[in-house]
mmCIF file of C-alpha atoms in Angstrom:
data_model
loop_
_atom_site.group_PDB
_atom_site.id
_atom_site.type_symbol
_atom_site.label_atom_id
_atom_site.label_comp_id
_atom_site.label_asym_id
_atom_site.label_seq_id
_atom_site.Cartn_x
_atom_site.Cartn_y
_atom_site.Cartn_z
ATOM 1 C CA UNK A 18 33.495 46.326 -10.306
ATOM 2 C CA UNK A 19 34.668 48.964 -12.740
ATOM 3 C CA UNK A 20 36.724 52.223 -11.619
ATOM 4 C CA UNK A 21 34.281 54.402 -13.643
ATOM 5 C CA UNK A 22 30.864 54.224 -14.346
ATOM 6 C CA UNK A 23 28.919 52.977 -17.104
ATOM 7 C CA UNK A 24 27.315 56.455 -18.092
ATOM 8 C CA UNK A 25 30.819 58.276 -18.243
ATOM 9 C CA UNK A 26 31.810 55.308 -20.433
ATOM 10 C CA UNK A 27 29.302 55.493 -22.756
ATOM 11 C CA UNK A 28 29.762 59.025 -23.020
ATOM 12 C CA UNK A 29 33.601 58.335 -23.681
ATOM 13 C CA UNK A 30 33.182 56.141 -25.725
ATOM 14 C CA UNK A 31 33.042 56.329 -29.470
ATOM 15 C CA UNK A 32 32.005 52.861 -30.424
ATOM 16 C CA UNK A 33 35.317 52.058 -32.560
ATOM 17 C CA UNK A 34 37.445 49.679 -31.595
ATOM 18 C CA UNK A 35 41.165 50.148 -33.363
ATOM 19 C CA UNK A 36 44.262 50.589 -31.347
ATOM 20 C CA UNK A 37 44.948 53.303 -29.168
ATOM 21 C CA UNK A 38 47.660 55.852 -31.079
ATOM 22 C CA UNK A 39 51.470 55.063 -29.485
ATOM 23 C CA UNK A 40 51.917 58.304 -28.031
ATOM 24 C CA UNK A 41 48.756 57.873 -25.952
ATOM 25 C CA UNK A 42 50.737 54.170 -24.671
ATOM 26 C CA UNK A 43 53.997 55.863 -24.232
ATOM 27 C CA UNK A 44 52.075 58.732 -22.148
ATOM 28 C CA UNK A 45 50.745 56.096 -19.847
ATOM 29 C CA UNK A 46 54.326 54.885 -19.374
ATOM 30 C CA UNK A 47 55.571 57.895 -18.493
ATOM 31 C CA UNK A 48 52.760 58.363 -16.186
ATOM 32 C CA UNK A 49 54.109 54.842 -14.256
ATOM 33 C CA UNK A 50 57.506 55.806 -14.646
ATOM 34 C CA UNK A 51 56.289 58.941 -12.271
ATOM 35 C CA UNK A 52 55.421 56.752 -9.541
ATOM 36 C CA UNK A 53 51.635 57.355 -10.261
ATOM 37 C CA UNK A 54 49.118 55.493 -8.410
ATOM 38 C CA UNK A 55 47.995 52.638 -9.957
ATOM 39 C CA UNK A 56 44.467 52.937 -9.768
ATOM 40 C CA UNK A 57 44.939 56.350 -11.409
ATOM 41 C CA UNK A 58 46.530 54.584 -14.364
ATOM 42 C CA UNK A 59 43.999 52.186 -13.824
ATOM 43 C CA UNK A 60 41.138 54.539 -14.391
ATOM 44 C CA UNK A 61 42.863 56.081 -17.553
ATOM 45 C CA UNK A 62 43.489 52.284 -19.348
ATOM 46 C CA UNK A 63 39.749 51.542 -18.279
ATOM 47 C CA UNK A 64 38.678 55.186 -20.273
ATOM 48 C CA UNK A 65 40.638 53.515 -23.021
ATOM 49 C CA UNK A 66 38.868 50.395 -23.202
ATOM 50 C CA UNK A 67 41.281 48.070 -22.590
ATOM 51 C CA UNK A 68 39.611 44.480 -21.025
ATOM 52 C CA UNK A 69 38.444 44.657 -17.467
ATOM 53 C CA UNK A 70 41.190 42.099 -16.640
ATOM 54 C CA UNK A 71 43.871 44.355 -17.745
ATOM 55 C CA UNK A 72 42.331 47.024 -15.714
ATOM 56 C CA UNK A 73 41.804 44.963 -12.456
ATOM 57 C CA UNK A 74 45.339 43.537 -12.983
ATOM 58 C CA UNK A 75 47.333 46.970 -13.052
ATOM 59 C CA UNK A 76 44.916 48.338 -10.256
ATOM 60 C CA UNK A 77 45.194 45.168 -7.939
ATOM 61 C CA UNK A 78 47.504 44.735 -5.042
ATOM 62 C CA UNK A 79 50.836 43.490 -4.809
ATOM 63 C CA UNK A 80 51.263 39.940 -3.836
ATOM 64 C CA UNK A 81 53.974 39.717 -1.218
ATOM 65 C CA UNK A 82 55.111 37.102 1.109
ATOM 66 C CA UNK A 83 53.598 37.779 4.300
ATOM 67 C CA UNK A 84 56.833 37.734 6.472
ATOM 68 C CA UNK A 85 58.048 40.294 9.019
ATOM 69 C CA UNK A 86 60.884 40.918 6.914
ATOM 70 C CA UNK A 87 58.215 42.560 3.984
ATOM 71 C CA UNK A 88 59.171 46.345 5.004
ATOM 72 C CA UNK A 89 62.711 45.535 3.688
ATOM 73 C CA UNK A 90 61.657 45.335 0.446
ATOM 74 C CA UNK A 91 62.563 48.602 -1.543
ATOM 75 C CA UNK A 92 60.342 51.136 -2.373
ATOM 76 C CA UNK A 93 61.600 51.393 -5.826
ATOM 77 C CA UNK A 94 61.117 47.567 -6.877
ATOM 78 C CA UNK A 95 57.233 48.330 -5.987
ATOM 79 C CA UNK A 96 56.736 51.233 -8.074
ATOM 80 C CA UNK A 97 58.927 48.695 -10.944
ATOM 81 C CA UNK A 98 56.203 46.388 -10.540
ATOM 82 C CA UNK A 99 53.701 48.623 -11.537
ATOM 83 C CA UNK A 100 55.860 49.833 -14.535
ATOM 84 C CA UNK A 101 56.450 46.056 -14.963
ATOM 85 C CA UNK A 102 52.910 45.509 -15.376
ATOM 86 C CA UNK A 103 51.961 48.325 -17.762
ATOM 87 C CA UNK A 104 54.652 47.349 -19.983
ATOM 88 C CA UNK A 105 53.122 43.613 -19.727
ATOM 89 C CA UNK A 106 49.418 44.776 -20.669
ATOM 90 C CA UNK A 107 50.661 46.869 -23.416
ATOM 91 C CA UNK A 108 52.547 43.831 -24.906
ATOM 92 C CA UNK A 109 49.125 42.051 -24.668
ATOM 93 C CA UNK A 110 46.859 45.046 -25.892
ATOM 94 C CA UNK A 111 49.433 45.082 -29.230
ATOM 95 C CA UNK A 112 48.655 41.386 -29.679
ATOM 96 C CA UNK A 113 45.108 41.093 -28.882
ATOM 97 C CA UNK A 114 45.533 38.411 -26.058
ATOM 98 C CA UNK A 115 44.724 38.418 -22.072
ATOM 99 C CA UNK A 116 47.282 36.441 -20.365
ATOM 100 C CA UNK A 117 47.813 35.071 -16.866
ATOM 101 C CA UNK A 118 51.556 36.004 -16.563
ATOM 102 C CA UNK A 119 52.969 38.005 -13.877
ATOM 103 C CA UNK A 120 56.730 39.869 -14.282
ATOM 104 C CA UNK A 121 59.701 39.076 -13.079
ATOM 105 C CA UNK A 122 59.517 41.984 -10.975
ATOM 106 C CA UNK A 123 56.682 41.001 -9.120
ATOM 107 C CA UNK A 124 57.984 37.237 -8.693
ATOM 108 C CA UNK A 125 60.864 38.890 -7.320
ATOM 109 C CA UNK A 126 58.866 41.538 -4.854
ATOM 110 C CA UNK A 127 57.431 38.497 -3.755
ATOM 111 C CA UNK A 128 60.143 36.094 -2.960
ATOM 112 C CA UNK A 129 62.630 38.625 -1.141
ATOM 113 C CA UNK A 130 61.034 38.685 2.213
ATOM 114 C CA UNK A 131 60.524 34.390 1.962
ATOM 115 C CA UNK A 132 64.543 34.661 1.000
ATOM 116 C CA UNK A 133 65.515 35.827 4.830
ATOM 117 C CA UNK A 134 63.375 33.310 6.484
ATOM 118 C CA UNK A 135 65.040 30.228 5.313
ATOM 119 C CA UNK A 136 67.345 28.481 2.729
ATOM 120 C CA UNK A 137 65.620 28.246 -0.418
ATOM 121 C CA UNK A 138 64.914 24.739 -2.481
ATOM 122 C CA UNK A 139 67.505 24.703 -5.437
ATOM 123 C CA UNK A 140 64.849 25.187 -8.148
ATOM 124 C CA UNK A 141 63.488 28.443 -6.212
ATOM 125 C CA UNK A 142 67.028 29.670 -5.342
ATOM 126 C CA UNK A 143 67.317 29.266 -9.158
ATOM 127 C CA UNK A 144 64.282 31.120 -9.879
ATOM 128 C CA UNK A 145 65.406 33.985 -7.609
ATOM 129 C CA UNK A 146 69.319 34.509 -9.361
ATOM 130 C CA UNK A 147 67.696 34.912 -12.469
ATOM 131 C CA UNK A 148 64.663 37.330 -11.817
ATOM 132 C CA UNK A 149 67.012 39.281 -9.730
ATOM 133 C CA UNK A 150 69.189 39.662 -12.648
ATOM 134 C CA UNK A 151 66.316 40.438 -14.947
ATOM 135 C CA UNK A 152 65.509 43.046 -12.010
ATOM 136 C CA UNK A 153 68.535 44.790 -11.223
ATOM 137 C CA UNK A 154 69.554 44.724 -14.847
ATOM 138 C CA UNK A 155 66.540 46.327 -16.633
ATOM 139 C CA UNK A 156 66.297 49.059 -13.787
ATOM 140 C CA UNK A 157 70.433 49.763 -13.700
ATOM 141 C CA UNK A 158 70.378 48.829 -9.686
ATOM 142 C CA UNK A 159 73.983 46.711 -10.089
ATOM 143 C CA UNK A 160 77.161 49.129 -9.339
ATOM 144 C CA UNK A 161 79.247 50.861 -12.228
ATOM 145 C CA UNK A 162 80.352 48.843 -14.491
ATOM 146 C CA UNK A 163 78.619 45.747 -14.054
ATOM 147 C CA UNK A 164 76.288 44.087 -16.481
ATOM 148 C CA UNK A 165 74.894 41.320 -14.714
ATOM 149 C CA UNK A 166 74.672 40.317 -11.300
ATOM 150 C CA UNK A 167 76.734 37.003 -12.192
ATOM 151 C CA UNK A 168 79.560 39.468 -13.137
ATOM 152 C CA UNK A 169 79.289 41.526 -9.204
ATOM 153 C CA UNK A 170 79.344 38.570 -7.621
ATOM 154 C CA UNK A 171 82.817 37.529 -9.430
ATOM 155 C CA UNK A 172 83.663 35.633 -12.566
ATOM 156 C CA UNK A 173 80.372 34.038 -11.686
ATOM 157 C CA UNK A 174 81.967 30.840 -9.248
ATOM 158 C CA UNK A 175 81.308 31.567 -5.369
ATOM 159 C CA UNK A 176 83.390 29.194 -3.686
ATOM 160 C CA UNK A 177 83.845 27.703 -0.451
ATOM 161 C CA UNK A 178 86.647 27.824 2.725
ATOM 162 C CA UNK A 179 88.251 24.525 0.869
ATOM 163 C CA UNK A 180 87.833 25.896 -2.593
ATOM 164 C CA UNK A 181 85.461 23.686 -3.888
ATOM 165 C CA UNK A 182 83.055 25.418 -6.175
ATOM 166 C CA UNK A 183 79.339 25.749 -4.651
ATOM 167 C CA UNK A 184 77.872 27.212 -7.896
ATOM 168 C CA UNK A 185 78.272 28.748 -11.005
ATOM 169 C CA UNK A 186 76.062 31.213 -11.413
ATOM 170 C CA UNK A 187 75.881 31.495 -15.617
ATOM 171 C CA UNK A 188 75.076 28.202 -15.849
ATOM 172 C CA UNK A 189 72.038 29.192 -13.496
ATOM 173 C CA UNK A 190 71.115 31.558 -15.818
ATOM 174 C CA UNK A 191 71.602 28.800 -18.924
ATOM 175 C CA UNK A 192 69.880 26.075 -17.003
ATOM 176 C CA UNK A 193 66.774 28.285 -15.848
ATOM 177 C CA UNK A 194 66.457 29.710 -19.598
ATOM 178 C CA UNK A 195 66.355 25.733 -20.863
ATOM 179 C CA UNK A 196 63.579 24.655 -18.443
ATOM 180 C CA UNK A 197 61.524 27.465 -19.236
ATOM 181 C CA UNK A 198 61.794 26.966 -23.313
ATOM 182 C CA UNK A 199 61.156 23.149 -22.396
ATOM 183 C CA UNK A 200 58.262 23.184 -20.346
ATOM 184 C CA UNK A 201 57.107 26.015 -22.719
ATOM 185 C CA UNK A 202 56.735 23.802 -25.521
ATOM 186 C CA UNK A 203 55.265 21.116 -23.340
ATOM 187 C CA UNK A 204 52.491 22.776 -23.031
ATOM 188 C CA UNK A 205 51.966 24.285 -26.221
#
């Protein structure tokens, strides 16, 4: 189903096919970065021409974990998904591909609320340090002085009552960064 019709299309359209200009990109980022609605940005990527899937991507819905605890999930990470996205699809319009990636931003948005209902598997809890730190990095949410979320929570150890060290979360980051370049090449 596309946002506009076919006749205002054609009539948009000029039948050439190069790259948009970058202004006309950064515009549209500026536009997100406004807290825009999607499907308006939506409409304006589909007047550009960019593929349908780009344009149903940035215009569909959030994928959340359905949990009571989903209204605790800030307004501001939402609207970063949709920024998240935009910048995504723009990476992909520059290199002529369609992927089938989501951001860490939205993998985030969508594990919160599952986070408060129980203890998460190791490999997820992983998964959840390091897009939170991709998260709260990118869009400056950690306090004053702090460039990481291993560095708020402490010299990156979190220890228990008898001292003995329950994780280190750098090496999270290192060991999540080496199974994604490993199974990356897998299946290349």
């Amino acid at each position: 189903m596309n946002l506009i019709s076919p006749e205002i299309m054609a009539e948009v359209s000029n039948g050439n096919s190069t790259k948009l200009p970058d202004n006309t990109l950064k515009m549209l980022q500026i536009l997100a970065s406004l807290n825009t609605p999607k499907e308006l940005l939506a409409s304006m990527k589909e007047i550009a021409e960019f593929s349908l899937h780009h344009v149903r991507y940035l215009a569909g819905p959030l994928v959340i974990h359905r949990s009571p605890w989903s209204d605790t999930i800030p307004q501001w990470l939402k609207f970063a998904c949709i920024q998240d996205r935009l910048e995504l699809i723009f990476t992909e319009y520059e290199q002529d591909q369609v992927g089938v990636s989501s951001t860490a931003t939205e993998v985030l948005t969508y594990m919160m609320p599952a986070t408060y209902e129980a203890p998460l598997h190791r490999d997820y809890a992983d998964l959840y340090l390091w897009v939170g730190n991709e998260v709260l990095t990118k869009y400056d949410k950690l306090p004053k002085g702090c460039k990481s979320f291993y560095e708020f929570i402490g010299d990156g150890d979190t220890s228990n009552a008898s001292n003995n060290r329950i994780i280190h979360f750098n090496q999270v980051k290192n060991e999540f960064n080496y199974r994604v370049q490993v199974n990356s090449t897998q299946h290349s």
